[in-house]
PDB file of C-alpha atoms in Angstrom:
ATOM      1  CA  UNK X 205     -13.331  -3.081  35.441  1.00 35.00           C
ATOM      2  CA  UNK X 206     -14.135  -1.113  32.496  1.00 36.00           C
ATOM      3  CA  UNK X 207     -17.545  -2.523  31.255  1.00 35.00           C
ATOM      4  CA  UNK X 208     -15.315  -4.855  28.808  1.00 34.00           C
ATOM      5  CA  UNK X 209     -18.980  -6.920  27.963  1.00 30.00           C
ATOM      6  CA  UNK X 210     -20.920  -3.648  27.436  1.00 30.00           C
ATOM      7  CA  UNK X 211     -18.053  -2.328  24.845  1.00 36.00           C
ATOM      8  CA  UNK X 212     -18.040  -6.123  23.122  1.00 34.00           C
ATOM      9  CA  UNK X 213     -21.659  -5.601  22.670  1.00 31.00           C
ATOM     10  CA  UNK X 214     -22.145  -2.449  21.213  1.00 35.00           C
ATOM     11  CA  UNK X 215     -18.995  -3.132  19.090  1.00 37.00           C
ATOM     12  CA  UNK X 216     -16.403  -0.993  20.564  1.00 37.00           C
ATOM     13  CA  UNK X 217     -12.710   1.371  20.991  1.00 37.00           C
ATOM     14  CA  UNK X 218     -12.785   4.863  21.556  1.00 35.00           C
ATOM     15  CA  UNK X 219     -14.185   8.589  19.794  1.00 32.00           C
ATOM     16  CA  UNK X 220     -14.066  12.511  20.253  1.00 30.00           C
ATOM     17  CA  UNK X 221     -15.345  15.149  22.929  1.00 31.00           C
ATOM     18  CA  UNK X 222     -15.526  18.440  21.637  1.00 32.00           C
ATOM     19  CA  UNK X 223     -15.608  17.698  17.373  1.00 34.00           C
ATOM     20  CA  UNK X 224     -17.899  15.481  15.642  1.00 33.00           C
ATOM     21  CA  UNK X 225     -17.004  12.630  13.373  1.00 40.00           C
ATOM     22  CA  UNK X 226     -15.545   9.341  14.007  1.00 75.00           C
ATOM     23  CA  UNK X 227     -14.882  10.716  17.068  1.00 88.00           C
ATOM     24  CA  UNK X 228     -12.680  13.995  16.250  1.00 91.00           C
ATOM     25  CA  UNK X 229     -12.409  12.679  12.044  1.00 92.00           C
ATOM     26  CA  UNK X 230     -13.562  13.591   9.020  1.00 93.00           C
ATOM     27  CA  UNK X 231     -15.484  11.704   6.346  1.00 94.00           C
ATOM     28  CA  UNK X 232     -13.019   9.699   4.152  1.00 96.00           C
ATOM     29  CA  UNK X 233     -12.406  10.480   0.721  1.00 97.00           C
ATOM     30  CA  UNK X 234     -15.031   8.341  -1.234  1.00 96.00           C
ATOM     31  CA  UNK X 235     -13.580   4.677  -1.272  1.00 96.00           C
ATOM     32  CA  UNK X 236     -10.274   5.968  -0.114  1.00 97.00           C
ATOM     33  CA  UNK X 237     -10.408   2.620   2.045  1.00 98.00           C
ATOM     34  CA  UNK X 238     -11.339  -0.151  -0.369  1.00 98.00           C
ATOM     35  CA  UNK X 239     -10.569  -3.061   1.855  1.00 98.00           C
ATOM     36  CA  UNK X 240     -13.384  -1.372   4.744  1.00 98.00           C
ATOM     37  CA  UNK X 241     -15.992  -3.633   4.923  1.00 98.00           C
ATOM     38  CA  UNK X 242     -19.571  -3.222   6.969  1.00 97.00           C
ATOM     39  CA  UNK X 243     -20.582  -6.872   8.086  1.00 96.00           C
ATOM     40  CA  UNK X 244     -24.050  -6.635   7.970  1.00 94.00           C
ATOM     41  CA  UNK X 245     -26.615  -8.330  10.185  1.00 93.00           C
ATOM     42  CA  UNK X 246     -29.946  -6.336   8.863  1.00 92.00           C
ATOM     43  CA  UNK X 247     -28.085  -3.537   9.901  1.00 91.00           C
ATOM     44  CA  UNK X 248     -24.087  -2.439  10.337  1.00 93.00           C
ATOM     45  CA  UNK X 249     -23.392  -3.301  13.929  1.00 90.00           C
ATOM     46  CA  UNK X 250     -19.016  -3.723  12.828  1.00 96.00           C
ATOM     47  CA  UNK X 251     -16.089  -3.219  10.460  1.00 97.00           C
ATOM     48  CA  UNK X 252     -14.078  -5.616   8.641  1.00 98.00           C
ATOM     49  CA  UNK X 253     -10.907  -5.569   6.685  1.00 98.00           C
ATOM     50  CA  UNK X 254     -10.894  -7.599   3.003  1.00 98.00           C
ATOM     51  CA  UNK X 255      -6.997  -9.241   3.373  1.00 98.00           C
ATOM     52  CA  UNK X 256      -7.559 -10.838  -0.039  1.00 98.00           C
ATOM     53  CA  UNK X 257     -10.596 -11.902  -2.621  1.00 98.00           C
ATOM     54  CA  UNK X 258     -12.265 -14.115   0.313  1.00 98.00           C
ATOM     55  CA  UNK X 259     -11.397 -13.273   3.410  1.00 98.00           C
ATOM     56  CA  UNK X 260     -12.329 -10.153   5.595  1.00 98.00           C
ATOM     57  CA  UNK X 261     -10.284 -10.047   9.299  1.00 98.00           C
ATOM     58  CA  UNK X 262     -12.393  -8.322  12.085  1.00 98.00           C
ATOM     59  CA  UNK X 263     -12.696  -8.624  15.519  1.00 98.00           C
ATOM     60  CA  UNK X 264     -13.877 -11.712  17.614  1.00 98.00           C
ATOM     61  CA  UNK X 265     -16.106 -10.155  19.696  1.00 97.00           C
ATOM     62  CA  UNK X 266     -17.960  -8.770  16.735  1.00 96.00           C
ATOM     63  CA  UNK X 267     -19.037 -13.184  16.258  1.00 95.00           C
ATOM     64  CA  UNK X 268     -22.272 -13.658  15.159  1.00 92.00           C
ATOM     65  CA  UNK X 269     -23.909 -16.921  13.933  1.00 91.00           C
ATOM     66  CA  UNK X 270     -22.013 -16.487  10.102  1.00 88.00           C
ATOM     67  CA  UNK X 271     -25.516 -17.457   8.435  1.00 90.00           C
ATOM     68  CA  UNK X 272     -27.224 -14.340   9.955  1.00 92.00           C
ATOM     69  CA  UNK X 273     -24.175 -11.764   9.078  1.00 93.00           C
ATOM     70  CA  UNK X 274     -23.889 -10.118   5.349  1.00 96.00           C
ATOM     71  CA  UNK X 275     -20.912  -8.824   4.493  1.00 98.00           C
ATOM     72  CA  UNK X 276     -21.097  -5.271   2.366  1.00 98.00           C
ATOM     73  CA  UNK X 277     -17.608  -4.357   0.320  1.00 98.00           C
ATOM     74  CA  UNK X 278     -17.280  -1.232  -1.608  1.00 98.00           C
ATOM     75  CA  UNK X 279     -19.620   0.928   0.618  1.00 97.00           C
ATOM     76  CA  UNK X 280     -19.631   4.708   1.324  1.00 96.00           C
ATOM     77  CA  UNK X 281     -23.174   6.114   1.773  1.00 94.00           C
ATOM     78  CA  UNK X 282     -24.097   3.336   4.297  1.00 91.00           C
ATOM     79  CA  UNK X 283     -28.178   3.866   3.932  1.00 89.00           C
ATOM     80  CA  UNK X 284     -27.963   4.734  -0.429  1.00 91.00           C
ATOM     81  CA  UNK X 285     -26.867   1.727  -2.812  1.00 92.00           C
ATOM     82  CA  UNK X 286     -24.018   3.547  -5.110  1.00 94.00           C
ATOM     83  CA  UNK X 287     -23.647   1.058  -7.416  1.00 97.00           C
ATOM     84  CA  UNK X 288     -19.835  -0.049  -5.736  1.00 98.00           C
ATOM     85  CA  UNK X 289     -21.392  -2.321  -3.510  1.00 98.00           C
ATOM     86  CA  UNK X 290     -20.808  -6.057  -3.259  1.00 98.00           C
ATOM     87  CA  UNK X 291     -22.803  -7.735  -0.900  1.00 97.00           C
ATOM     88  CA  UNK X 292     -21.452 -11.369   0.313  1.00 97.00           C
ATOM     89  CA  UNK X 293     -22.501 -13.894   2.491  1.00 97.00           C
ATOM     90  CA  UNK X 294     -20.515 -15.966   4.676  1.00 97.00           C
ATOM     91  CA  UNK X 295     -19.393 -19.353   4.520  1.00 96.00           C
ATOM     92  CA  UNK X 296     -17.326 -19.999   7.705  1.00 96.00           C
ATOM     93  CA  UNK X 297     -15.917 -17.718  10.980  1.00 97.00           C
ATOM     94  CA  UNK X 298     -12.772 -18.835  12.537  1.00 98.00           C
ATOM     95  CA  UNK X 299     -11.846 -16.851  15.439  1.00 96.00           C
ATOM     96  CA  UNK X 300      -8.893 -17.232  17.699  1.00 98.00           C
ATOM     97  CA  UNK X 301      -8.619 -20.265  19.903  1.00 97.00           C
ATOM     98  CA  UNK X 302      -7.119 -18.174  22.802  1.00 98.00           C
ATOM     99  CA  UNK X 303     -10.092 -15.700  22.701  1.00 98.00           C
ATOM    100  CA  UNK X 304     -10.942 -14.151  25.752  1.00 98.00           C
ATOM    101  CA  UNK X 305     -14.318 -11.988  25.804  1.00 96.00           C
ATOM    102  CA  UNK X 306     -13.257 -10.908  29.321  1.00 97.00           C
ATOM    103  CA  UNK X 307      -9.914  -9.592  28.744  1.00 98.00           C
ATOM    104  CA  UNK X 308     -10.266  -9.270  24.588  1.00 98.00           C
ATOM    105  CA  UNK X 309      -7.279 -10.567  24.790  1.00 98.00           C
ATOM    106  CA  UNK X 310      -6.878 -12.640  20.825  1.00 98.00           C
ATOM    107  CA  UNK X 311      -9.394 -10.143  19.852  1.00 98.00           C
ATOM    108  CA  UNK X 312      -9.709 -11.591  16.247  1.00 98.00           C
ATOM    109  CA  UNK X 313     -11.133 -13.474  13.628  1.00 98.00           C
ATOM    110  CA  UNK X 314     -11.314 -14.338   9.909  1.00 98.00           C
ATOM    111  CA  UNK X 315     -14.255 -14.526   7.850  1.00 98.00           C
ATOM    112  CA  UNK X 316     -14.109 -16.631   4.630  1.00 98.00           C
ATOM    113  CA  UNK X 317     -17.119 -15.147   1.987  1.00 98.00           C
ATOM    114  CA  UNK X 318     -19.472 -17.648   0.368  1.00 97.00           C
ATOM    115  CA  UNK X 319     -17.188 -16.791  -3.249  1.00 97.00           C
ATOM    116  CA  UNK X 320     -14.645 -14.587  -4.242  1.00 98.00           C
ATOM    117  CA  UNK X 321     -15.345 -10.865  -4.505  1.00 98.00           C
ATOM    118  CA  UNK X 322     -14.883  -8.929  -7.584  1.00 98.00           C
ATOM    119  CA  UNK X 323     -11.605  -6.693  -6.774  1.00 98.00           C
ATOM    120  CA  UNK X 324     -11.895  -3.144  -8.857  1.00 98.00           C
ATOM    121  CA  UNK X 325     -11.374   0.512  -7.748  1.00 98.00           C
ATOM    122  CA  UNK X 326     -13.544   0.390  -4.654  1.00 98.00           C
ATOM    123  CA  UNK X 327     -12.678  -3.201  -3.445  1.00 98.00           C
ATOM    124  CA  UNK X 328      -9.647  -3.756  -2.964  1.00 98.00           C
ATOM    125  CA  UNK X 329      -7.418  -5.903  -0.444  1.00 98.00           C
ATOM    126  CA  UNK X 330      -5.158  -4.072   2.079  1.00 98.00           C
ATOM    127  CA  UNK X 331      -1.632  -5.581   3.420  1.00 98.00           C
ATOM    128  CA  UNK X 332      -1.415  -7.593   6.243  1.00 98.00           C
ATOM    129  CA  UNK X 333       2.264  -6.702   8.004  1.00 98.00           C
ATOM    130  CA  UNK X 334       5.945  -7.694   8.204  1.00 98.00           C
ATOM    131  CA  UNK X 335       6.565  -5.592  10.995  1.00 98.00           C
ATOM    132  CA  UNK X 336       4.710  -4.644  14.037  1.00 98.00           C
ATOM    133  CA  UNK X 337       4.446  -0.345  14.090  1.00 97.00           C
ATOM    134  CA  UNK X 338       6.728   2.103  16.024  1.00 97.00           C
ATOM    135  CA  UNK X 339       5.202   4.346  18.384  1.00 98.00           C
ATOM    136  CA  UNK X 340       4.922   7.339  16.208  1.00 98.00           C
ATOM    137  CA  UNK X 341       3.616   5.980  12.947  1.00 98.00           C
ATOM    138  CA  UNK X 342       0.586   7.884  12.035  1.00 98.00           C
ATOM    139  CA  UNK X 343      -2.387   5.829  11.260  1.00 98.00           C
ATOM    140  CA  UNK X 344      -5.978   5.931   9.837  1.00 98.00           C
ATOM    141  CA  UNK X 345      -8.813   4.359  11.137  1.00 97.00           C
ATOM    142  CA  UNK X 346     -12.576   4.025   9.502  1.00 96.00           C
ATOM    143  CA  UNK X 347     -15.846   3.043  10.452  1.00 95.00           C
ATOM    144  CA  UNK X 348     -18.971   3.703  10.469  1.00 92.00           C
ATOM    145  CA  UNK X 349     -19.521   4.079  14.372  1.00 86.00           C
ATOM    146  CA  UNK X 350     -20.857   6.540  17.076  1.00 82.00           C
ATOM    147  CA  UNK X 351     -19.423   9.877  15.893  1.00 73.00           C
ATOM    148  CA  UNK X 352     -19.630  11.669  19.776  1.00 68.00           C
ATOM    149  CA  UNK X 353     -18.469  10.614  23.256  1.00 62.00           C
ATOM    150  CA  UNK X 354     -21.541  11.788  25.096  1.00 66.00           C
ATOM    151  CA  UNK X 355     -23.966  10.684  22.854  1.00 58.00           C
ATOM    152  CA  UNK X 356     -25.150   8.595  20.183  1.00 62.00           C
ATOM    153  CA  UNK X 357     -25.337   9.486  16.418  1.00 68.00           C
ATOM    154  CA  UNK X 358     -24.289   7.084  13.351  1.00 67.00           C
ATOM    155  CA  UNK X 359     -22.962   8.441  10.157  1.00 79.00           C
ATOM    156  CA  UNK X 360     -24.225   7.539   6.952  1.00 89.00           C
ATOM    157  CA  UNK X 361     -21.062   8.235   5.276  1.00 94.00           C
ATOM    158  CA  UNK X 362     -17.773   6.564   6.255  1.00 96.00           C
ATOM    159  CA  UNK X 363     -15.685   8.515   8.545  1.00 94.00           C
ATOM    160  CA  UNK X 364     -11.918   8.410   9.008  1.00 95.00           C
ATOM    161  CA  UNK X 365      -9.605   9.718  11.847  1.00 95.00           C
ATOM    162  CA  UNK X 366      -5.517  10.042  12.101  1.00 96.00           C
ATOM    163  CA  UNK X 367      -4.086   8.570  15.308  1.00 97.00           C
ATOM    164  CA  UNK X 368      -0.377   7.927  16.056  1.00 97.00           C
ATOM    165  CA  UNK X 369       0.493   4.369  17.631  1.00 98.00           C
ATOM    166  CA  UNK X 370       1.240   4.892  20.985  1.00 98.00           C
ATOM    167  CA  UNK X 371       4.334   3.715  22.904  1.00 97.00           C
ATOM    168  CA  UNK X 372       3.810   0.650  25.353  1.00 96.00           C
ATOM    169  CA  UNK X 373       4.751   2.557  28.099  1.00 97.00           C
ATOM    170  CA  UNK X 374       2.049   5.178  27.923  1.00 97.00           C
ATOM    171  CA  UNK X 375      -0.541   2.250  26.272  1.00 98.00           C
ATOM    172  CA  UNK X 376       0.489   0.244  29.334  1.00 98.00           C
ATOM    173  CA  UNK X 377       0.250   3.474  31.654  1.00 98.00           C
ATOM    174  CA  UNK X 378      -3.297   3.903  30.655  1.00 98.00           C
ATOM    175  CA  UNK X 379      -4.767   0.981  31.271  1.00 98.00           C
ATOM    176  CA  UNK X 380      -2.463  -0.541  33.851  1.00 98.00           C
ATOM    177  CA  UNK X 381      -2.476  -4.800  34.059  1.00 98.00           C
ATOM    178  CA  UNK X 382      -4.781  -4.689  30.776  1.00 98.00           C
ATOM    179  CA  UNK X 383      -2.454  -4.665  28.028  1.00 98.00           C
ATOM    180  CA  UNK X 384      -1.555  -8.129  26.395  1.00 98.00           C
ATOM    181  CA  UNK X 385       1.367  -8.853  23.804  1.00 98.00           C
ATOM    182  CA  UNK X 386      -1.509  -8.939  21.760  1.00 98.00           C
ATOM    183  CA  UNK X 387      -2.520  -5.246  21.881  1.00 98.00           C
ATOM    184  CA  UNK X 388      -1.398  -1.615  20.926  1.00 98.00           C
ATOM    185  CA  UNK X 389      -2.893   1.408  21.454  1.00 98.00           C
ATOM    186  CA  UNK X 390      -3.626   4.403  18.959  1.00 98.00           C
ATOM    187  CA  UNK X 391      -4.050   7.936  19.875  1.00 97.00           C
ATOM    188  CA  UNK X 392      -3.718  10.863  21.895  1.00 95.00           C
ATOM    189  CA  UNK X 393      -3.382  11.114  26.018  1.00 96.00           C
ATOM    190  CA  UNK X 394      -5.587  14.170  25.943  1.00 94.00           C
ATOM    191  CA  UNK X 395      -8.184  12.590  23.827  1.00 92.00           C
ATOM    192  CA  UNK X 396     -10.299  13.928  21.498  1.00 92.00           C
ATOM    193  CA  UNK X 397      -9.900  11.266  18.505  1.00 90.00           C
ATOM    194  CA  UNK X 398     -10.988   8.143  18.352  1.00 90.00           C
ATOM    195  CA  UNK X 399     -12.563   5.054  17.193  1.00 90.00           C
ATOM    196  CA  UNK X 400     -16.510   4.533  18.971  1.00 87.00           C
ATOM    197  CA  UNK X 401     -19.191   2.320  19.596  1.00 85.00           C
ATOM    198  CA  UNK X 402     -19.961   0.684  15.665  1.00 86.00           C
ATOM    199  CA  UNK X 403     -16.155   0.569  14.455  1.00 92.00           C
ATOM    200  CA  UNK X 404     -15.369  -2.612  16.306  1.00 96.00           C
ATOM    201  CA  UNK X 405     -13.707  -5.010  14.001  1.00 97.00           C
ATOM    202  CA  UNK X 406     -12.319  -2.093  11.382  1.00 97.00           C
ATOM    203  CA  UNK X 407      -9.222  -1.513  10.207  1.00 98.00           C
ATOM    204  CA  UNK X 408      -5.900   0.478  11.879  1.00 98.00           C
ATOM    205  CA  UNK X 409      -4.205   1.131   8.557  1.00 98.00           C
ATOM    206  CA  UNK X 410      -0.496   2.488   8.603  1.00 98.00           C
ATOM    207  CA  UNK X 411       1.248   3.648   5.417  1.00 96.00           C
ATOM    208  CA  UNK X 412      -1.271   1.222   3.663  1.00 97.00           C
ATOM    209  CA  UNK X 413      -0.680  -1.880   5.960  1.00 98.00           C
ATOM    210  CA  UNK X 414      -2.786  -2.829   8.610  1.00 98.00           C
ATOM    211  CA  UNK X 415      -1.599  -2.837  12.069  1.00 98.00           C
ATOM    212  CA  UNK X 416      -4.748  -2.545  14.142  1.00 98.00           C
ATOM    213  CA  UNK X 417      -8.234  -4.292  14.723  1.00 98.00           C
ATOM    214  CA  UNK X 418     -10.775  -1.847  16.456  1.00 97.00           C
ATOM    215  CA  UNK X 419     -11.167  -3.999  19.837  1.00 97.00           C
ATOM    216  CA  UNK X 420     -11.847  -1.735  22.912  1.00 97.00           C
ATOM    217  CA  UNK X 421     -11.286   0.975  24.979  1.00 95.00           C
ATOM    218  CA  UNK X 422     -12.457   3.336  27.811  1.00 94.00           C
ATOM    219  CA  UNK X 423     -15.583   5.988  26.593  1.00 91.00           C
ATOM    220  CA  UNK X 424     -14.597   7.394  23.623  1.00 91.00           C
ATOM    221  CA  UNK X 425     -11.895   9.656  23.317  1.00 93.00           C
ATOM    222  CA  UNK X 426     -11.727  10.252  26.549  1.00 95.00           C
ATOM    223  CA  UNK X 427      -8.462  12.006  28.212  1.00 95.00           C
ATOM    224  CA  UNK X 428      -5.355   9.095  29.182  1.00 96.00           C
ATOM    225  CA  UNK X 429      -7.852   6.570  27.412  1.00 96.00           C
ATOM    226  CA  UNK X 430      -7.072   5.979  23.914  1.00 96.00           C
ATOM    227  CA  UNK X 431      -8.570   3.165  21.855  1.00 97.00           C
ATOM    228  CA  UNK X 432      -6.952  -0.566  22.042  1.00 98.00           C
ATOM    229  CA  UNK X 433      -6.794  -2.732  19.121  1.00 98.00           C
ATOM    230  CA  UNK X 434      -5.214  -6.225  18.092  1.00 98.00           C
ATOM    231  CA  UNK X 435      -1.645  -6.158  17.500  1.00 98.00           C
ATOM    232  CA  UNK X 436      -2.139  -7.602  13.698  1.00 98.00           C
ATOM    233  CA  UNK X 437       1.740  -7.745  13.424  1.00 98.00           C
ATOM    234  CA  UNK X 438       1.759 -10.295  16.806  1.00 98.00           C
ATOM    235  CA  UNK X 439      -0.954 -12.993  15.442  1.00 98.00           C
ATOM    236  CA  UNK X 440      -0.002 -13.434  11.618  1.00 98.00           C
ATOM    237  CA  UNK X 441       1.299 -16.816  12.414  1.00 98.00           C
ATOM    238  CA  UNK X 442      -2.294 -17.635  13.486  1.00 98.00           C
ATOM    239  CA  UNK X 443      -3.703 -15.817  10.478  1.00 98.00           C
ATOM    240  CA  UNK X 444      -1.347 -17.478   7.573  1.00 98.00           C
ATOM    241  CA  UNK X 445      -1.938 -21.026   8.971  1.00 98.00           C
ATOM    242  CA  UNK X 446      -5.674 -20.329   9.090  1.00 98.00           C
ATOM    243  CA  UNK X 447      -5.993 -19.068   5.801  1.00 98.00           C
ATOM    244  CA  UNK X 448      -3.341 -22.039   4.257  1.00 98.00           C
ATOM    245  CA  UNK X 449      -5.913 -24.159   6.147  1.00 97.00           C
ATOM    246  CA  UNK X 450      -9.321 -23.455   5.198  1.00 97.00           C
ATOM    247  CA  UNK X 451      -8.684 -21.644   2.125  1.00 91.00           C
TER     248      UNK X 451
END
């Protein structure tokens, strides 16, 4: 296969050959993503989205035991408090029933904080969607993950790469007999932008809604292998009755 297990461990989806960020990014505009969250187990290991003033939605293989994890809202500088930071711990993880760590097919889960966090200018929620995305609809992902596709360096500042969701015939194309209802991918055939190693669980955000869980990919923004995520759009029924649940 793909080394699916070795991805869900390091926390994976995809980054840039030849340029040097994200994989092939920049560094985001200081808290230009207010609903990116780090979760936090003595060090960043994933992302998280903040849906509302409890609950962050990140990736299921990104689980951990929810008394070890700390989630950290309102970050930038990763290593240097700023003063934006809220740090929160967590009460309860619900992931998806249907989970599959071999496949990552249901890649997701919801994380409900300890207590409510303190929305302002640098914490903010971000939209879940109405609408899945149409192949074409540019789209930002963040993280703080492996910034090369050969080797291994972590920013300290958040960094942020444009990708365009891909159409399910080239998604499909790529990764032939891998591709679930569940998933989309994000993009370029020739590579060279990407999410990496670190990102898992962080947000695909399209004209400020978001579409996409980092869940896994091939390498790192490698050529015909762009980064998969979790079709946000195709599990909300799960997510609203989870959240009317346990909220």
């Amino acid at each position: 296969m793909i080394g699916l297990i070795v991805l869900a461990l390091l926390g994976a989806a995809a980054a840039a050959p030849t340029d040097d960020r994200i994989v092939g990014g920049y560094e985001c505009s200081k808290h230009g993503q207010p609903w990116q969250v780090s979760i936090n187990i003595g060090y960043h290991y994933c992302g998280g989205s903040l849906i509302n003033d409890q609950w962050i939605i990140s990736a299921a293989h990104c689980w951990q035991n929810p008394y070890t994890q700390i989630a950290v809202l309102g970050d930038h500088h990763i290593w240097v408090n700023e003063g934006t930071e809220q740090y929160m711990s967590v009460d309860a993880i619900y992931w998806h029933e249907s989970y599959d760590y071999k496949t990552l097919d249901f890649d997701i889960m919801l994380m409900k904080l300890s207590h409510k966090a303190t929305l302002n200018q640098y914490v903010k929620p971000v939209a879940l969607p109405t609408a899945c995305p149409t192949a074409g609809d540019m789209c930002t992902v963040s993280g703080w993950g492996n910034i090369y596709s050969d080797e291994v360096f972590n920013p300290f500042n958040l960094q942020c790469v444009r990708v365009p969701i891909m159409s399910d015939k080239d998604c499909e194309g790529s990764y032939p007999g891998k591709i679930t209802d569940r998933m989309v991918c994000a993009g370029y055939l020739e590579g060279g932008k990407d999410a990496c190693q670190g990102d898992s669980g962080g947000p695909l955000v399209c004209n400020e809604v978001l579409h996409g869980i980092v869940s896994w990919g091939q390498g790192c923004a490698l050529p015909n292998y762009p980064g998969v995520y979790t079709k946000v759009c195709s599990l909300m029924p799960w997510i609203n009755d989870t959240l009317t649940r346990y909220s």
